[in-house]
PDB file of C-alpha atoms in Angstrom:
ATOM      1  CA  MET X   1     -10.314 -86.429  39.016  1.00  0.00           C
ATOM      2  CA  GLN X   2     -10.307 -89.489  41.237  1.00  0.00           C
ATOM      3  CA  ILE X   3      -8.720 -92.896  40.769  1.00  0.00           C
ATOM      4  CA  ILE X   4      -9.425 -95.720  43.216  1.00  0.00           C
ATOM      5  CA  PHE X   5      -7.547 -99.010  43.284  1.00  0.00           C
ATOM      6  CA  SER X   6      -9.733-101.729  44.772  1.00  0.00           C
ATOM      7  CA  GLY X   7     -10.745-105.345  44.391  1.00  0.00           C
ATOM      8  CA  GLY X   8      -9.339-108.249  42.449  1.00  0.00           C
ATOM      9  CA  GLY X   9      -7.311-109.263  45.459  1.00  0.00           C
ATOM     10  CA  ASP X  10      -5.119-106.659  47.085  1.00  0.00           C
ATOM     11  CA  PRO X  11      -3.812-103.968  44.680  1.00  0.00           C
ATOM     12  CA  ILE X  12      -0.570-103.937  46.697  1.00  0.00           C
ATOM     13  CA  LEU X  13       0.195-107.377  45.236  1.00  0.00           C
ATOM     14  CA  SER X  14       0.674-105.623  41.874  1.00  0.00           C
ATOM     15  CA  PHE X  15       2.608-102.722  43.366  1.00  0.00           C
ATOM     16  CA  ASP X  16       4.917-102.194  40.379  1.00  0.00           C
ATOM     17  CA  LYS X  17       1.890-101.705  38.111  1.00  0.00           C
ATOM     18  CA  LEU X  18       0.180 -99.523  40.720  1.00  0.00           C
ATOM     19  CA  ARG X  19       3.305 -97.357  40.988  1.00  0.00           C
ATOM     20  CA  GLU X  20       3.471 -97.004  37.212  1.00  0.00           C
ATOM     21  CA  VAL X  21      -0.171 -95.941  36.948  1.00  0.00           C
ATOM     22  CA  VAL X  22       0.059 -93.495  39.886  1.00  0.00           C
ATOM     23  CA  GLU X  23       3.213 -91.851  38.558  1.00  0.00           C
ATOM     24  CA  TYR X  24       1.729 -91.527  35.065  1.00  0.00           C
ATOM     25  CA  ALA X  25      -1.589 -90.183  36.406  1.00  0.00           C
ATOM     26  CA  HIS X  26       0.270 -87.581  38.487  1.00  0.00           C
ATOM     27  CA  TYR X  27       2.377 -86.574  35.489  1.00  0.00           C
ATOM     28  CA  LYS X  28      -0.722 -86.156  33.289  1.00  0.00           C
ATOM     29  CA  ALA X  29      -2.675 -84.323  36.008  1.00  0.00           C
ATOM     30  CA  LEU X  30       0.191 -81.888  36.622  1.00  0.00           C
ATOM     31  CA  SER X  31       0.729 -81.256  32.919  1.00  0.00           C
ATOM     32  CA  GLN X  32      -2.975 -80.426  32.495  1.00  0.00           C
ATOM     33  CA  SER X  33      -3.498 -78.630  35.841  1.00  0.00           C
ATOM     34  CA  ILE X  34      -6.032 -81.215  36.999  1.00  0.00           C
ATOM     35  CA  ALA X  35      -6.563 -81.933  40.695  1.00  0.00           C
ATOM     36  CA  LEU X  36      -6.020 -85.648  41.292  1.00  0.00           C
ATOM     37  CA  ASN X  37      -7.102 -87.744  44.251  1.00  0.00           C
ATOM     38  CA  ILE X  38      -5.989 -91.356  44.484  1.00  0.00           C
ATOM     39  CA  GLY X  39      -7.478 -93.959  46.793  1.00  0.00           C
ATOM     40  CA  LEU X  40      -6.400 -97.481  47.605  1.00  0.00           C
ATOM     41  CA  VAL X  41      -8.360-100.218  49.356  1.00  0.00           C
ATOM     42  CA  THR X  42      -6.073-102.850  50.867  1.00  0.00           C
ATOM     43  CA  ASN X  43      -6.457-105.821  53.164  1.00  0.00           C
ATOM     44  CA  GLY X  44      -3.365-104.579  54.994  1.00  0.00           C
ATOM     45  CA  SER X  45      -1.567-107.913  55.039  1.00  0.00           C
ATOM     46  CA  VAL X  46       1.264-107.285  52.567  1.00  0.00           C
ATOM     47  CA  MET X  47       2.308-103.620  52.793  1.00  0.00           C
ATOM     48  CA  ASN X  48       5.964-102.766  53.420  1.00  0.00           C
ATOM     49  CA  ALA X  49       7.836 -99.597  54.432  1.00  0.00           C
ATOM     50  CA  GLY X  50       8.781 -98.661  50.855  1.00  0.00           C
ATOM     51  CA  GLN X  51       5.173 -98.918  49.754  1.00  0.00           C
ATOM     52  CA  MET X  52       4.092 -96.773  52.705  1.00  0.00           C
ATOM     53  CA  GLU X  53       6.633 -94.133  51.692  1.00  0.00           C
ATOM     54  CA  PHE X  54       5.229 -94.123  48.144  1.00  0.00           C
ATOM     55  CA  ILE X  55       1.694 -93.806  49.532  1.00  0.00           C
ATOM     56  CA  ARG X  56       2.721 -90.846  51.683  1.00  0.00           C
ATOM     57  CA  LYS X  57       4.659 -89.187  48.836  1.00  0.00           C
ATOM     58  CA  TYR X  58       1.662 -89.291  46.490  1.00  0.00           C
ATOM     59  CA  LYS X  59      -0.887 -88.583  49.247  1.00  0.00           C
ATOM     60  CA  ILE X  60      -2.834 -91.727  48.415  1.00  0.00           C
ATOM     61  CA  GLU X  61      -5.888 -92.147  50.617  1.00  0.00           C
ATOM     62  CA  ILE X  62      -5.838 -95.592  52.213  1.00  0.00           C
ATOM     63  CA  VAL X  63      -8.766 -97.706  53.339  1.00  0.00           C
ATOM     64  CA  VAL X  64      -7.973-100.951  55.151  1.00  0.00           C
ATOM     65  CA  SER X  65     -10.497-103.777  55.009  1.00  0.00           C
ATOM     66  CA  PHE X  66     -10.516-104.718  58.679  1.00  0.00           C
ATOM     67  CA  ASP X  67     -13.222-106.358  60.763  1.00  0.00           C
ATOM     68  CA  ILE X  68     -11.798-104.949  64.030  1.00  0.00           C
ATOM     69  CA  ILE X  69     -12.621-107.840  66.391  1.00  0.00           C
ATOM     70  CA  LYS X  70      -9.868-110.458  66.205  1.00  0.00           C
ATOM     71  CA  GLU X  71     -12.078-113.574  66.052  1.00  0.00           C
ATOM     72  CA  VAL X  72     -14.369-112.034  63.444  1.00  0.00           C
ATOM     73  CA  HIS X  73     -11.521-110.710  61.312  1.00  0.00           C
ATOM     74  CA  ASN X  74      -9.704-114.061  61.351  1.00  0.00           C
ATOM     75  CA  ALA X  75     -12.935-115.899  60.508  1.00  0.00           C
ATOM     76  CA  GLN X  76     -13.776-113.583  57.613  1.00  0.00           C
ATOM     77  CA  ARG X  77     -10.323-112.587  56.310  1.00  0.00           C
ATOM     78  CA  SER X  78      -7.313-113.836  58.385  1.00  0.00           C
ATOM     79  CA  HIS X  79      -3.988-112.249  59.427  1.00  0.00           C
ATOM     80  CA  TYR X  80      -5.480-110.036  62.169  1.00  0.00           C
ATOM     81  CA  ASP X  81      -2.143-109.388  63.910  1.00  0.00           C
ATOM     82  CA  VAL X  82      -0.411-108.508  60.632  1.00  0.00           C
ATOM     83  CA  VAL X  83      -3.198-106.102  59.670  1.00  0.00           C
ATOM     84  CA  CYS X  84      -3.067-104.443  63.103  1.00  0.00           C
ATOM     85  CA  GLN X  85       0.686-103.949  62.698  1.00  0.00           C
ATOM     86  CA  THR X  86       0.173-102.473  59.226  1.00  0.00           C
ATOM     87  CA  ILE X  87      -2.406-100.030  60.583  1.00  0.00           C
ATOM     88  CA  ARG X  88      -0.033 -99.065  63.396  1.00  0.00           C
ATOM     89  CA  ASN X  89       2.826 -98.607  60.890  1.00  0.00           C
ATOM     90  CA  LEU X  90       0.636 -96.437  58.661  1.00  0.00           C
ATOM     91  CA  LEU X  91      -0.303 -94.250  61.620  1.00  0.00           C
ATOM     92  CA  ASN X  92       3.338 -94.040  62.761  1.00  0.00           C
ATOM     93  CA  ASN X  93       4.259 -92.880  59.240  1.00  0.00           C
ATOM     94  CA  GLY X  94       1.700 -90.072  59.226  1.00  0.00           C
ATOM     95  CA  ILE X  95      -0.844 -91.951  57.109  1.00  0.00           C
ATOM     96  CA  SER X  96      -4.311 -92.066  58.642  1.00  0.00           C
ATOM     97  CA  PRO X  97      -6.248 -94.905  57.038  1.00  0.00           C
ATOM     98  CA  GLY X  98      -9.973 -95.310  56.938  1.00  0.00           C
ATOM     99  CA  ILE X  99     -11.416 -98.661  57.958  1.00  0.00           C
ATOM    100  CA  ARG X 100     -13.949-100.705  56.009  1.00  0.00           C
ATOM    101  CA  SER X 101     -15.658-103.535  57.861  1.00  0.00           C
ATOM    102  CA  THR X 102     -17.950-106.072  56.273  1.00  0.00           C
ATOM    103  CA  ILE X 103     -20.911-106.805  58.502  1.00  0.00           C
ATOM    104  CA  THR X 104     -22.140-110.396  58.281  1.00  0.00           C
ATOM    105  CA  PRO X 105     -24.248-112.592  60.559  1.00  0.00           C
ATOM    106  CA  CYS X 106     -20.974-113.227  62.420  1.00  0.00           C
ATOM    107  CA  ASN X 107     -20.660-109.602  63.604  1.00  0.00           C
ATOM    108  CA  VAL X 108     -24.019-107.933  62.964  1.00  0.00           C
ATOM    109  CA  ASN X 109     -24.704-107.743  66.700  1.00  0.00           C
ATOM    110  CA  LEU X 110     -21.115-106.708  67.530  1.00  0.00           C
ATOM    111  CA  GLN X 111     -21.037-103.321  65.795  1.00  0.00           C
ATOM    112  CA  CYS X 112     -21.024-101.360  69.076  1.00  0.00           C
ATOM    113  CA  GLU X 113     -18.178-103.533  70.358  1.00  0.00           C
ATOM    114  CA  MET X 114     -16.356-102.925  67.072  1.00  0.00           C
ATOM    115  CA  VAL X 115     -16.467 -99.163  67.606  1.00  0.00           C
ATOM    116  CA  GLU X 116     -15.286 -99.554  71.202  1.00  0.00           C
ATOM    117  CA  GLU X 117     -12.406-101.785  70.077  1.00  0.00           C
ATOM    118  CA  LEU X 118     -11.453 -99.432  67.245  1.00  0.00           C
ATOM    119  CA  HIS X 119     -11.347 -96.515  69.677  1.00  0.00           C
ATOM    120  CA  HIS X 120      -9.345 -98.537  72.200  1.00  0.00           C
ATOM    121  CA  SER X 121      -6.798 -99.978  69.750  1.00  0.00           C
ATOM    122  CA  PHE X 122      -6.510 -97.129  67.234  1.00  0.00           C
ATOM    123  CA  PRO X 123      -7.826 -93.883  68.770  1.00  0.00           C
ATOM    124  CA  GLU X 124      -6.207 -91.908  65.929  1.00  0.00           C
ATOM    125  CA  ILE X 125      -8.598 -93.393  63.370  1.00  0.00           C
ATOM    126  CA  LYS X 126     -11.609 -91.162  62.822  1.00  0.00           C
ATOM    127  CA  ASN X 127     -13.401 -92.816  59.870  1.00  0.00           C
ATOM    128  CA  ALA X 128     -14.851 -96.286  59.468  1.00  0.00           C
ATOM    129  CA  ALA X 129     -17.451 -97.749  57.142  1.00  0.00           C
ATOM    130  CA  PHE X 130     -19.663-100.617  58.250  1.00  0.00           C
ATOM    131  CA  GLU X 131     -21.049-102.246  55.115  1.00  0.00           C
ATOM    132  CA  ALA X 132     -23.686-104.990  55.226  1.00  0.00           C
ATOM    133  CA  VAL X 133     -22.724-108.074  53.268  1.00  0.00           C
ATOM    134  CA  LEU X 134     -24.479-108.231  49.902  1.00  0.00           C
ATOM    135  CA  ASN X 135     -24.489-112.004  49.514  1.00  0.00           C
ATOM    136  CA  ALA X 136     -28.088-113.231  49.794  1.00  0.00           C
ATOM    137  CA  GLY X 137     -26.750-116.784  49.398  1.00  0.00           C
ATOM    138  CA  MET X 138     -25.503-116.590  52.996  1.00  0.00           C
ATOM    139  CA  PHE X 139     -29.107-116.798  54.199  1.00  0.00           C
ATOM    140  CA  ASP X 140     -31.346-119.870  54.088  1.00  0.00           C
ATOM    141  CA  THR X 141     -34.613-117.958  53.855  1.00  0.00           C
ATOM    142  CA  SER X 142     -35.850-114.509  52.966  1.00  0.00           C
ATOM    143  CA  LYS X 143     -36.920-114.149  56.615  1.00  0.00           C
ATOM    144  CA  ALA X 144     -33.330-114.781  57.752  1.00  0.00           C
ATOM    145  CA  LEU X 145     -32.128-112.131  55.297  1.00  0.00           C
ATOM    146  CA  ASP X 146     -34.783-109.703  56.536  1.00  0.00           C
ATOM    147  CA  ASN X 147     -33.797-110.382  60.160  1.00  0.00           C
ATOM    148  CA  PHE X 148     -30.155-109.759  59.304  1.00  0.00           C
ATOM    149  CA  TYR X 149     -30.873-106.381  57.718  1.00  0.00           C
ATOM    150  CA  MET X 150     -33.111-105.335  60.619  1.00  0.00           C
ATOM    151  CA  ALA X 151     -30.353-106.279  63.075  1.00  0.00           C
ATOM    152  CA  PHE X 152     -27.827-104.449  60.909  1.00  0.00           C
ATOM    153  CA  ILE X 153     -29.874-101.240  60.960  1.00  0.00           C
ATOM    154  CA  ASP X 154     -30.532-101.346  64.709  1.00  0.00           C
ATOM    155  CA  ASN X 155     -26.910-102.053  65.592  1.00  0.00           C
ATOM    156  CA  TYR X 156     -25.453 -99.691  62.982  1.00  0.00           C
ATOM    157  CA  PHE X 157     -27.182 -96.607  64.380  1.00  0.00           C
ATOM    158  CA  GLN X 158     -26.206 -97.533  67.942  1.00  0.00           C
ATOM    159  CA  ALA X 159     -22.597 -97.985  66.805  1.00  0.00           C
ATOM    160  CA  ALA X 160     -22.671 -94.659  64.956  1.00  0.00           C
ATOM    161  CA  ASP X 161     -23.833 -92.944  68.159  1.00  0.00           C
ATOM    162  CA  ILE X 162     -20.921 -94.476  70.079  1.00  0.00           C
ATOM    163  CA  GLY X 163     -18.584 -93.391  67.285  1.00  0.00           C
ATOM    164  CA  ASN X 164     -19.865 -89.818  67.597  1.00  0.00           C
ATOM    165  CA  LYS X 165     -18.992 -89.895  71.290  1.00  0.00           C
ATOM    166  CA  TYR X 166     -15.374 -90.719  70.344  1.00  0.00           C
ATOM    167  CA  GLY X 167     -15.163 -88.461  67.312  1.00  0.00           C
ATOM    168  CA  ILE X 168     -15.253 -91.423  64.922  1.00  0.00           C
ATOM    169  CA  LEU X 169     -17.480 -91.098  61.859  1.00  0.00           C
ATOM    170  CA  ILE X 170     -19.123 -94.473  61.255  1.00  0.00           C
ATOM    171  CA  GLY X 171     -20.349 -94.391  57.675  1.00  0.00           C
ATOM    172  CA  ASN X 172     -22.256 -96.670  55.368  1.00  0.00           C
ATOM    173  CA  THR X 173     -22.710 -96.350  51.613  1.00  0.00           C
ATOM    174  CA  ILE X 174     -26.502 -96.617  51.734  1.00  0.00           C
ATOM    175  CA  VAL X 175     -26.875 -94.201  54.633  1.00  0.00           C
ATOM    176  CA  ASN X 176     -24.407 -91.753  53.071  1.00  0.00           C
ATOM    177  CA  ASN X 177     -26.246 -91.811  49.751  1.00  0.00           C
TER     178      ASN X 177
END
């Protein structure tokens, strides 16, 4: 059985409710001999040491929404330095997060640089997902949308090759499926 906490803002903001659900799910899974995997997608801007300890205790798989390049991350999300410190704290506490980056026109041609920066800043991280934005409203014309997706594909496969060189799996939902 798998439970994933994601969306609606950061699930960490409702940590008391998250803790309650995780503890109950573990209790029920143990009582019925069911294997349980729990995942959590976070923006990494509000996690504290106590929450990290809980995550480690329950072996919750963490994915941090992180756009890797400082200017891009701050333009698309904000709090780059805080998120970097959270990632470092997770790693220092034996929690190896995955990374999920949203690829937009702002960074579509920077995917190779993103892999290089990820390797340079967080060489311990071995999994990242580069997901193309799904908001057609960001594009003025269908040609602009088509150009974006063509650039995404070209740059994604180049970035994945660089990731392979460093032992980093660069995934994508569509490619994986």
